[in-house]
Amino acid sequence: MQRSLSELNGCSRDDFVASLANIFECSPWIAEQAAAARPFAGVKPLLAAMKDTVDRAPAEQRMTLIKAHPDLANKTQRAAGLTAESTSEQNSLGLDRLSDAEFEAFERVNNAYRAKFGFPYIVCVRRHTKDSVLRDFERRLPNDVATETQTSINEICRIAALRLDQFVVSDDRLAVHGRLSTHVLDTHSGKPAVGISVVLTELSDLGEARVIARAVTNSDGRTDQPLIGGRPVPIGRYELMFSVGEYFAGRGVPMSDPPFLDQIPLRFSVSDPEGHLHVPLLVTPWSYGTYRGS
Amino acid sequence: MQRSLSELNGCSRDDFVASLANIFECSPWIAEQAAAARPFAGVKPLLAAMKDTVDRAPAEQRMTLIKAHPDLANKTQRAAGLTAESTSEQNSLGLDRLSDAEFEAFERVNNAYRAKFGFPYIVCVRRHTKDSVLRDFERRLPNDVATETQTSINEICRIAALRLDQFVVSDDRLAVHGRLSTHVLDTHSGKPAVGISVVLTELSDLGEARVIARAVTNSDGRTDQPLIGGRPVPIGRYELMFSVGEYFAGRGVPMSDPPFLDQIPLRFSVSDPEGHLHVPLLVTPWSYGTYRGS
Amino acid sequence: MQRSLSELNGCSRDDFVASLANIFECSPWIAEQAAAARPFAGVKPLLAAMKDTVDRAPAEQRMTLIKAHPDLANKTQRAAGLTAESTSEQNSLGLDRLSDAEFEAFERVNNAYRAKFGFPYIVCVRRHTKDSVLRDFERRLPNDVATETQTSINEICRIAALRLDQFVVSDDRLAVHGRLSTHVLDTHSGKPAVGISVVLTELSDLGEARVIARAVTNSDGRTDQPLIGGRPVPIGRYELMFSVGEYFAGRGVPMSDPPFLDQIPLRFSVSDPEGHLHVPLLVTPWSYGTYRGS
Amino acid sequence: MQRSLSELNGCSRDDFVASLANIFECSPWIAEQAAAARPFAGVKPLLAAMKDTVDRAPAEQRMTLIKAHPDLANKTQRAAGLTAESTSEQNSLGLDRLSDAEFEAFERVNNAYRAKFGFPYIVCVRRHTKDSVLRDFERRLPNDVATETQTSINEICRIAALRLDQFVVSDDRLAVHGRLSTHVLDTHSGKPAVGISVVLTELSDLGEARVIARAVTNSDGRTDQPLIGGRPVPIGRYELMFSVGEYFAGRGVPMSDPPFLDQIPLRFSVSDPEGHLHVPLLVTPWSYGTYRGS
């Protein structure tokens, strides 16, 4: 369920607080302070006000906020019930369907982190793949408590921004979405390649590759929708597979048998979840190229 | 063991025939006729004389030649013993280490073919991968007997040419070898990419992918040896994998984290086993391209 | 001066005819017939109605329409005065500043054509460069009278469409505009190339090259405005020149001295004046590529 | 006329000195000292011995060597007669056919340099184009006398190396030659582009562009001879022009009219006269690319 900004500006204080209680996990006190600052001209100032409340809170309260978060992929906690927001976020990463090996990897992360710092490892999972979460953990584990306290707050604010973006309908938009797109140019005929089957797969060192999107290029050589859009593009490794053999065969282009090029894989990584990443393919039956476009 | 052409020209008739008895599988009569035509100016005229003998033989004798060949991947025949030449050739295709599914696929081929034509399915396996043998079979099975008789003779001559090439040392060479090579150009620095790890894998629809060659690029951006050389390049699908992330990181080039490009796969098919196929990579940390070179 | 479609629909018959009298050169009778068919839902049906009038006119009247057109680049006629529309169109081709050699070339065209067919050579000059007009003439001169009569009518309708597009303001638009655009991608840094100086030149076999547009790439690696837009892209040969040496030097990229690449020229031809032609540049200090994009 | 190394090793001292008197301009004393060190195992140790003599000579003698050189493009000196070597070298740069503007530019260089340093501006012209000589001058003029004295000696040794390379026939070769080559790959058909006309032009800021080489690609898509080879590749700006429109038209490839690509110019600079520079073209009727190869 979504609420419009004007509704949130106009409703009762209690309604406002109830609506935004979980924007910061189980921490309605942040919404409470924001309530007093209404009306907001947009969702951006609303988020700014809530972040500001967090920044100005005493250290103990900030730590309480941190500790209000569940562990990643903790079966006991999941059985006991997470907030709807946390459940949805963890599922987006596939934490609800981990293999045993993956589950062990996450459990190891959580335990090691909690043992060292005394609070759960928090990361904005919508910006990540399973592999990048584990890499992030490995980087953060050597840090000191002060650094990790601040990093946790930063991640919590990222989580809050995405929750707010999903919940509040406003004329302005938070800059929390990225986009992954492609474009196939047939440089044999000098035209956009129409009808090419494209499959986007998330690769993983840890577990199995997972198909994220399937599409067919349209009359402009593009896909009707971005391969990933309207959300962060998770940090991670990907493969785009283009069925070019079928395409050129269907156009009657002379080829070798078997065709020199048939299924063309492009492998690349995403490092900026909020960025616009364009990965085009320029292709003939005998050559191809790609580049990081924008 | 190899023999020089001059030895073969100068030795006794019996020695000559014994030496070349299995150039055409279990068919010393072909060597016998060639013996009378000595001396040969090179291995090319020697092969031509032997082929000519086959071409001019009566139909029944040609059929006897065909039937002298073993089935592909027949466990009973392998247990009973093949010629050393057949064993080596079949092993080159990996027929000695088939999975159960693959074994069944080959058995199905053999039985179906033999049932229709009354003689074994013959193919010059050194020019093929397992996948391409099965595709070849599927194409040939609908043929009529006359066509397949001639196709079998052609394949037998290809087998003979490769056996002769391996056995006879001569100044001239039969055109039975292909070559697969690569070249990595770092268009970020404008220089050959030195020290890039390259892995060549044979892909398979049927069974598992198999690493064929590993190499590291030298100061010219090339591999010291061709990836495949001195033999036919088997018809089939391949993947070349280039470790470019490591290379650019080692040169201190600014990259995203994780790097946009890390392991770059190039997938292509070989259709001409005796051809020279060059598959170069032009690469920056943000773009790459390839083409069928020569 | 422009008129809105609703004004044209609502004004007096005389006003309507006077306004559109020269859409077809000096031929108000076409506007007269269109006046009766008002109101028009858009500029497309208005043009269709006028074309229909031409198509259904008797042959003599169509010939009168053809003969109402001036010669190309005829100094006497220009001195005597052309319609404002014809003057503007001829000037767009540069017919008002021809060299002596060019003037002679056009005079030869006109005279040869008029001598053969008895009417002036008509071409929609806004869709052409001087070179392509002369090539068009060479192709059309061998035709017979019937073919050229019809070709002339077709060109007259193209001229009318462009005149109507300029004069009438309507919600719908005639498909008479093309676009030429570029995009510079710096594949050395993986980003759009910002601040690259771009010069578009029209090349000519006949006379001198002529600079058409100058621009600098913006933060997206594109030019703020298309290089040519809001009008047909004249058929002809062009050169785009990109100052990449300056760009990379300004970014401190190590280069040879002198830089391997400095001014990069891309030469290409336009064949479809109403099409969208995109000519991008992918560039490092050591490599570049281009393709016909869309 | 050339002499073999063994002849030079075996001939009389006087003959040796006479033969090599002008390897260093008008300075037989260097050959005299080398004569005593005979026999030489190759032309490399011979050059090393002569350079060593220069390096160990007293400062006044080194200055005498410097002053033994003529001015560049000095009409009076040319009229009075230069050594054959100097004449040939200066002509290679086109100094015998300068325009008035160019002549003035060189005269200005010489006079300014001589006025400041008291000795002629010396540069190994076979490694340069006219433009790069003038750029070299501009860089060197601000130097102090010590720097320019040493630079002059370095240039004199380069001149000597090239003279020695041309005069002495030996099994070993001095590394004084560069190479400029090209290769055209038709990525529309996946084959080398055969029969493409290629023209190499030296560009100039100062004067007119000058055609250096014309060639047609052979069955391997290369030119039979390097575009420049067997000599240094002069530092400067060049354009390679490829007639690809004609090529694709001749193969019946569908194209637009006029063809999108017809004459493709590649502009690049040479900075390393002794290097191997490879400038390939990968081309379809709708796309092309190039890179600095090796």
Short mmCIF file of C-alpha atoms in Angstrom, two decimals, chain B residues 24-289:
data_model
loop_
_atom_site.label_atom_id
_atom_site.label_comp_id
_atom_site.label_asym_id
_atom_site.label_seq_id
_atom_site.Cartn_x
_atom_site.Cartn_y
_atom_site.Cartn_z
CA PHE B 24 43.97 -47.44 -44.98
CA GLU B 25 42.54 -49.48 -42.11
CA CYS B 26 43.54 -53.19 -42.36
CA SER B 27 43.89 -52.83 -46.13
CA PRO B 28 47.48 -53.65 -47.20
CA TRP B 29 46.37 -54.16 -50.80
CA ILE B 30 46.38 -50.41 -51.26
CA ALA B 31 49.97 -50.16 -50.08
CA GLU B 32 50.85 -53.10 -52.33
CA GLN B 33 49.76 -51.29 -55.44
CA ALA B 34 51.52 -48.12 -54.34
CA ALA B 35 54.75 -50.08 -53.83
CA ALA B 36 54.99 -50.69 -57.55
CA ALA B 37 54.77 -47.00 -58.33
CA ARG B 38 57.83 -46.05 -56.29
CA PRO B 39 59.82 -43.81 -56.04
CA PHE B 40 57.53 -40.97 -54.94
CA ALA B 41 58.70 -37.38 -55.18
CA GLY B 42 56.81 -36.50 -52.01
CA VAL B 43 54.11 -37.53 -49.61
CA LYS B 44 51.50 -35.78 -51.74
CA PRO B 45 52.04 -38.01 -54.79
CA LEU B 46 52.21 -41.02 -52.46
CA LEU B 47 48.78 -40.20 -51.04
CA ALA B 48 47.47 -39.46 -54.51
CA ALA B 49 48.61 -42.90 -55.71
CA MET B 50 46.93 -44.65 -52.79
CA LYS B 51 43.69 -42.69 -53.26
CA ASP B 52 43.78 -43.51 -56.93
CA THR B 53 44.02 -47.21 -56.10
CA VAL B 54 40.94 -46.88 -53.94
CA ASP B 55 39.06 -44.96 -56.62
CA ARG B 56 39.83 -47.57 -59.28
CA ALA B 57 39.06 -50.59 -57.09
CA PRO B 58 35.94 -52.63 -57.86
CA ALA B 59 32.87 -51.75 -55.82
CA GLU B 60 33.06 -54.93 -53.71
CA GLN B 61 36.63 -54.19 -52.72
CA ARG B 62 35.71 -50.64 -51.75
CA MET B 63 32.90 -52.03 -49.64
CA THR B 64 35.37 -54.44 -48.00
CA LEU B 65 37.54 -51.40 -47.20
CA ILE B 66 34.57 -49.66 -45.63
CA LYS B 67 33.62 -52.72 -43.60
CA ALA B 68 37.19 -53.07 -42.33
CA HIS B 69 36.53 -50.04 -40.09
CA PRO B 70 35.39 -50.38 -36.50
CA ASP B 71 32.30 -48.78 -35.05
CA LEU B 72 32.75 -45.53 -33.15
CA ALA B 73 32.92 -46.06 -29.42
CA ASN B 74 31.93 -49.73 -29.53
CA LYS B 75 32.92 -51.19 -26.18
CA THR B 76 32.99 -54.77 -27.39
CA GLN B 77 35.25 -53.92 -30.30
CA ARG B 78 37.49 -51.79 -28.09
CA ALA B 79 37.78 -54.70 -25.64
CA ALA B 80 38.66 -57.05 -28.50
CA GLY B 81 41.27 -54.60 -29.74
CA LEU B 82 41.34 -51.96 -32.48
CA THR B 83 44.29 -51.03 -34.64
CA ALA B 84 46.66 -48.69 -32.82
CA GLU B 85 45.65 -45.99 -35.31
CA SER B 86 41.93 -46.34 -34.63
CA THR B 87 42.48 -46.41 -30.89
CA SER B 88 44.51 -43.22 -30.99
CA GLU B 89 42.00 -41.48 -33.23
CA GLN B 90 38.99 -42.47 -31.18
CA ASN B 91 40.77 -41.37 -28.01
CA SER B 92 41.50 -37.97 -29.55
CA LEU B 93 37.76 -37.43 -29.63
CA GLY B 94 37.46 -38.56 -26.02
CA LEU B 95 35.63 -41.75 -27.00
CA ASP B 96 37.60 -43.59 -24.33
CA ARG B 97 36.06 -41.52 -21.56
CA LEU B 98 32.44 -41.11 -22.52
CA SER B 99 29.73 -40.53 -19.95
CA ASP B 100 26.89 -43.03 -20.00
CA ALA B 101 24.67 -40.55 -21.80
CA GLU B 102 27.33 -39.95 -24.43
CA PHE B 103 28.00 -43.64 -24.84
CA GLU B 104 24.34 -44.24 -25.45
CA ALA B 105 24.22 -41.43 -27.98
CA PHE B 106 27.08 -42.95 -29.95
CA GLU B 107 25.67 -46.47 -29.70
CA ARG B 108 22.36 -45.18 -31.04
CA VAL B 109 24.21 -43.58 -33.96
CA ASN B 110 26.11 -46.71 -34.82
CA ASN B 111 23.18 -49.02 -34.60
CA ALA B 112 20.84 -46.82 -36.57
CA TYR B 113 23.42 -46.30 -39.29
CA ARG B 114 24.46 -49.94 -39.53
CA ALA B 115 20.81 -51.02 -39.56
CA LYS B 116 20.07 -48.74 -42.51
CA PHE B 117 23.24 -49.11 -44.60
CA GLY B 118 24.77 -52.45 -43.57
CA PHE B 119 28.19 -50.92 -42.89
CA PRO B 120 29.68 -48.92 -40.04
CA TYR B 121 29.36 -45.15 -39.74
CA ILE B 122 32.78 -43.82 -40.68
CA VAL B 123 33.99 -40.31 -40.02
CA CYS B 124 37.46 -38.81 -39.72
CA VAL B 125 37.24 -38.17 -36.01
CA ARG B 126 40.39 -36.06 -35.78
CA ARG B 127 38.44 -33.37 -37.64
CA HIS B 128 35.58 -33.45 -35.15
CA THR B 129 34.35 -32.99 -31.63
CA LYS B 130 31.81 -35.33 -30.13
CA ASP B 131 29.02 -32.87 -30.83
CA SER B 132 29.94 -32.43 -34.46
CA VAL B 133 30.16 -36.20 -34.98
CA LEU B 134 26.59 -36.52 -33.79
CA ARG B 135 25.48 -33.65 -36.01
CA ASP B 136 27.31 -35.23 -38.94
CA PHE B 137 25.53 -38.49 -38.29
CA GLU B 138 22.14 -36.80 -38.20
CA ARG B 139 22.78 -35.25 -41.56
CA ARG B 140 24.05 -38.38 -43.18
CA LEU B 141 21.47 -40.85 -41.90
CA PRO B 142 18.74 -39.67 -44.33
CA ASN B 143 21.09 -40.22 -47.33
CA ASP B 144 20.84 -43.15 -49.75
CA VAL B 145 23.38 -45.99 -49.90
CA ALA B 146 25.25 -44.68 -52.92
CA THR B 147 25.80 -41.29 -51.31
CA GLU B 148 26.93 -42.81 -48.04
CA THR B 149 29.25 -45.26 -49.77
CA GLN B 150 31.02 -42.36 -51.43
CA THR B 151 30.98 -40.26 -48.24
CA SER B 152 32.56 -43.18 -46.36
CA ILE B 153 35.34 -43.43 -48.95
CA ASN B 154 35.94 -39.69 -48.67
CA GLU B 155 36.19 -39.90 -44.89
CA ILE B 156 38.51 -42.93 -45.20
CA CYS B 157 40.80 -40.90 -47.46
CA ARG B 158 40.83 -38.08 -44.88
CA ILE B 159 41.78 -40.59 -42.19
CA ALA B 160 44.49 -42.00 -44.45
CA ALA B 161 45.89 -38.54 -45.15
CA LEU B 162 46.25 -37.80 -41.45
CA ARG B 163 47.83 -41.20 -40.77
CA LEU B 164 50.26 -40.68 -43.64
CA ASP B 165 51.08 -37.18 -42.44
CA GLN B 166 51.98 -38.53 -39.03
CA PHE B 167 53.97 -41.48 -40.29
CA VAL B 168 55.96 -40.20 -43.24
CA VAL B 169 58.67 -37.55 -42.92
CA SER B 170 58.93 -35.67 -46.19
CA ASP B 171 59.93 -32.25 -47.48
CA ASP B 172 56.41 -31.61 -48.69
CA ARG B 173 53.46 -31.56 -46.31
CA LEU B 174 49.88 -32.61 -46.79
CA ALA B 175 47.37 -29.79 -46.21
CA VAL B 176 45.77 -31.58 -43.28
CA HIS B 177 46.63 -29.18 -40.45
CA GLY B 178 44.67 -26.19 -39.24
CA ARG B 179 45.53 -23.54 -36.70
CA LEU B 180 43.68 -21.64 -34.02
CA SER B 181 45.41 -18.57 -32.67
CA THR B 182 44.65 -15.45 -30.67
CA HIS B 183 46.12 -12.03 -30.03
CA VAL B 184 45.26 -9.55 -27.30
CA LEU B 185 45.59 -5.87 -28.03
CA ASP B 186 45.31 -3.46 -25.14
CA THR B 187 43.74 -0.43 -26.82
CA HIS B 188 43.83 1.42 -23.50
CA SER B 189 47.62 1.68 -23.67
CA GLY B 190 47.96 1.10 -27.42
CA LYS B 191 50.19 -1.93 -26.92
CA PRO B 192 50.03 -5.72 -27.08
CA ALA B 193 48.61 -7.07 -23.81
CA VAL B 194 51.36 -9.05 -22.14
CA GLY B 195 50.79 -11.73 -19.53
CA ILE B 196 47.08 -12.26 -20.08
CA SER B 197 45.93 -15.70 -19.06
CA VAL B 198 43.97 -17.44 -21.83
CA VAL B 199 42.01 -20.66 -21.52
CA LEU B 200 40.52 -22.52 -24.48
CA THR B 201 37.58 -24.76 -23.74
CA GLU B 202 35.71 -27.11 -26.05
CA LEU B 203 32.01 -26.68 -25.38
CA SER B 204 29.52 -29.50 -25.71
CA ASP B 205 25.75 -29.81 -25.92
CA LEU B 206 26.12 -33.45 -25.10
CA GLY B 207 28.47 -33.60 -22.17
CA GLU B 208 30.84 -31.48 -20.19
CA ALA B 209 33.03 -28.67 -21.42
CA ARG B 210 36.69 -29.65 -21.68
CA VAL B 211 39.75 -27.41 -21.34
CA ILE B 212 41.87 -27.82 -24.47
CA ALA B 213 44.69 -25.33 -23.92
CA ARG B 214 45.99 -22.83 -21.41
CA ALA B 215 48.43 -20.09 -22.29
CA VAL B 216 49.70 -16.69 -21.30
CA THR B 217 50.20 -13.91 -23.85
CA ASN B 218 53.79 -13.00 -24.63
CA SER B 219 55.41 -9.64 -25.34
CA ASP B 220 53.63 -9.50 -28.67
CA GLY B 221 50.22 -10.15 -27.11
CA ARG B 222 50.19 -13.60 -28.72
CA THR B 223 50.65 -17.09 -27.34
CA ASP B 224 54.04 -18.69 -27.99
CA GLN B 225 52.33 -21.63 -29.67
CA PRO B 226 49.03 -21.59 -31.51
CA LEU B 227 46.19 -22.70 -29.24
CA ILE B 228 45.67 -25.56 -31.65
CA GLY B 229 48.23 -26.34 -34.33
CA GLY B 230 49.96 -29.17 -36.14
CA ARG B 231 46.65 -31.00 -36.50
CA PRO B 232 43.12 -30.34 -37.74
CA VAL B 233 41.11 -27.95 -35.56
CA PRO B 234 38.09 -30.09 -34.68
CA ILE B 235 34.72 -28.83 -35.92
CA GLY B 236 32.85 -27.69 -32.85
CA ARG B 237 32.04 -24.94 -30.42
CA TYR B 238 34.72 -23.30 -28.30
CA GLU B 239 35.15 -20.67 -25.66
CA LEU B 240 38.25 -18.55 -25.15
CA MET B 241 38.42 -16.97 -21.71
CA PHE B 242 40.72 -13.97 -21.14
CA SER B 243 41.61 -12.75 -17.64
CA VAL B 244 41.60 -9.05 -18.37
CA GLY B 245 40.58 -7.75 -14.94
CA GLU B 246 43.76 -9.12 -13.41
CA TYR B 247 45.79 -7.68 -16.26
CA PHE B 248 44.51 -4.11 -15.96
CA ALA B 249 44.61 -4.23 -12.17
CA GLY B 250 48.26 -5.28 -12.39
CA ARG B 251 48.96 -2.22 -14.52
CA GLY B 252 47.33 0.14 -12.05
CA VAL B 253 44.60 1.21 -14.45
CA PRO B 254 41.68 2.92 -12.64
CA MET B 255 38.67 0.61 -12.66
CA SER B 256 35.31 0.30 -10.99
CA ASP B 257 34.93 -2.11 -8.08
CA PRO B 258 34.15 -4.82 -9.04
CA PRO B 259 35.81 -4.22 -12.42
CA PHE B 260 33.34 -3.76 -15.27
CA LEU B 261 35.22 -6.41 -17.26
CA ASP B 262 37.05 -9.26 -15.58
CA GLN B 263 36.88 -12.65 -17.31
CA ILE B 264 35.96 -12.10 -20.96
CA PRO B 265 34.54 -15.11 -22.79
CA LEU B 266 34.58 -15.32 -26.57
CA ARG B 267 32.42 -18.13 -27.97
CA PHE B 268 32.77 -19.24 -31.53
CA SER B 269 32.57 -22.31 -33.72
CA VAL B 270 35.12 -23.92 -35.98
CA SER B 271 33.80 -25.09 -39.33
CA ASP B 272 36.96 -25.61 -41.36
CA PRO B 273 39.43 -27.94 -39.59
CA GLU B 274 42.22 -27.26 -42.06
CA GLY B 275 41.78 -23.47 -41.99
CA HIS B 276 43.69 -20.84 -40.08
CA LEU B 277 41.35 -19.24 -37.59
CA HIS B 278 42.52 -16.19 -35.69
CA VAL B 279 40.32 -14.88 -32.87
CA PRO B 280 41.82 -11.66 -31.50
CA LEU B 281 40.66 -9.55 -28.59
CA LEU B 282 40.83 -5.75 -28.62
CA VAL B 283 40.22 -4.59 -25.10
CA THR B 284 40.11 -1.69 -22.66
CA PRO B 285 38.72 -1.91 -19.11
CA TRP B 286 35.43 -0.63 -20.56
CA SER B 287 35.08 -2.15 -24.00
CA TYR B 288 36.13 -5.02 -26.17
CA GLY B 289 35.71 -6.48 -29.58
#
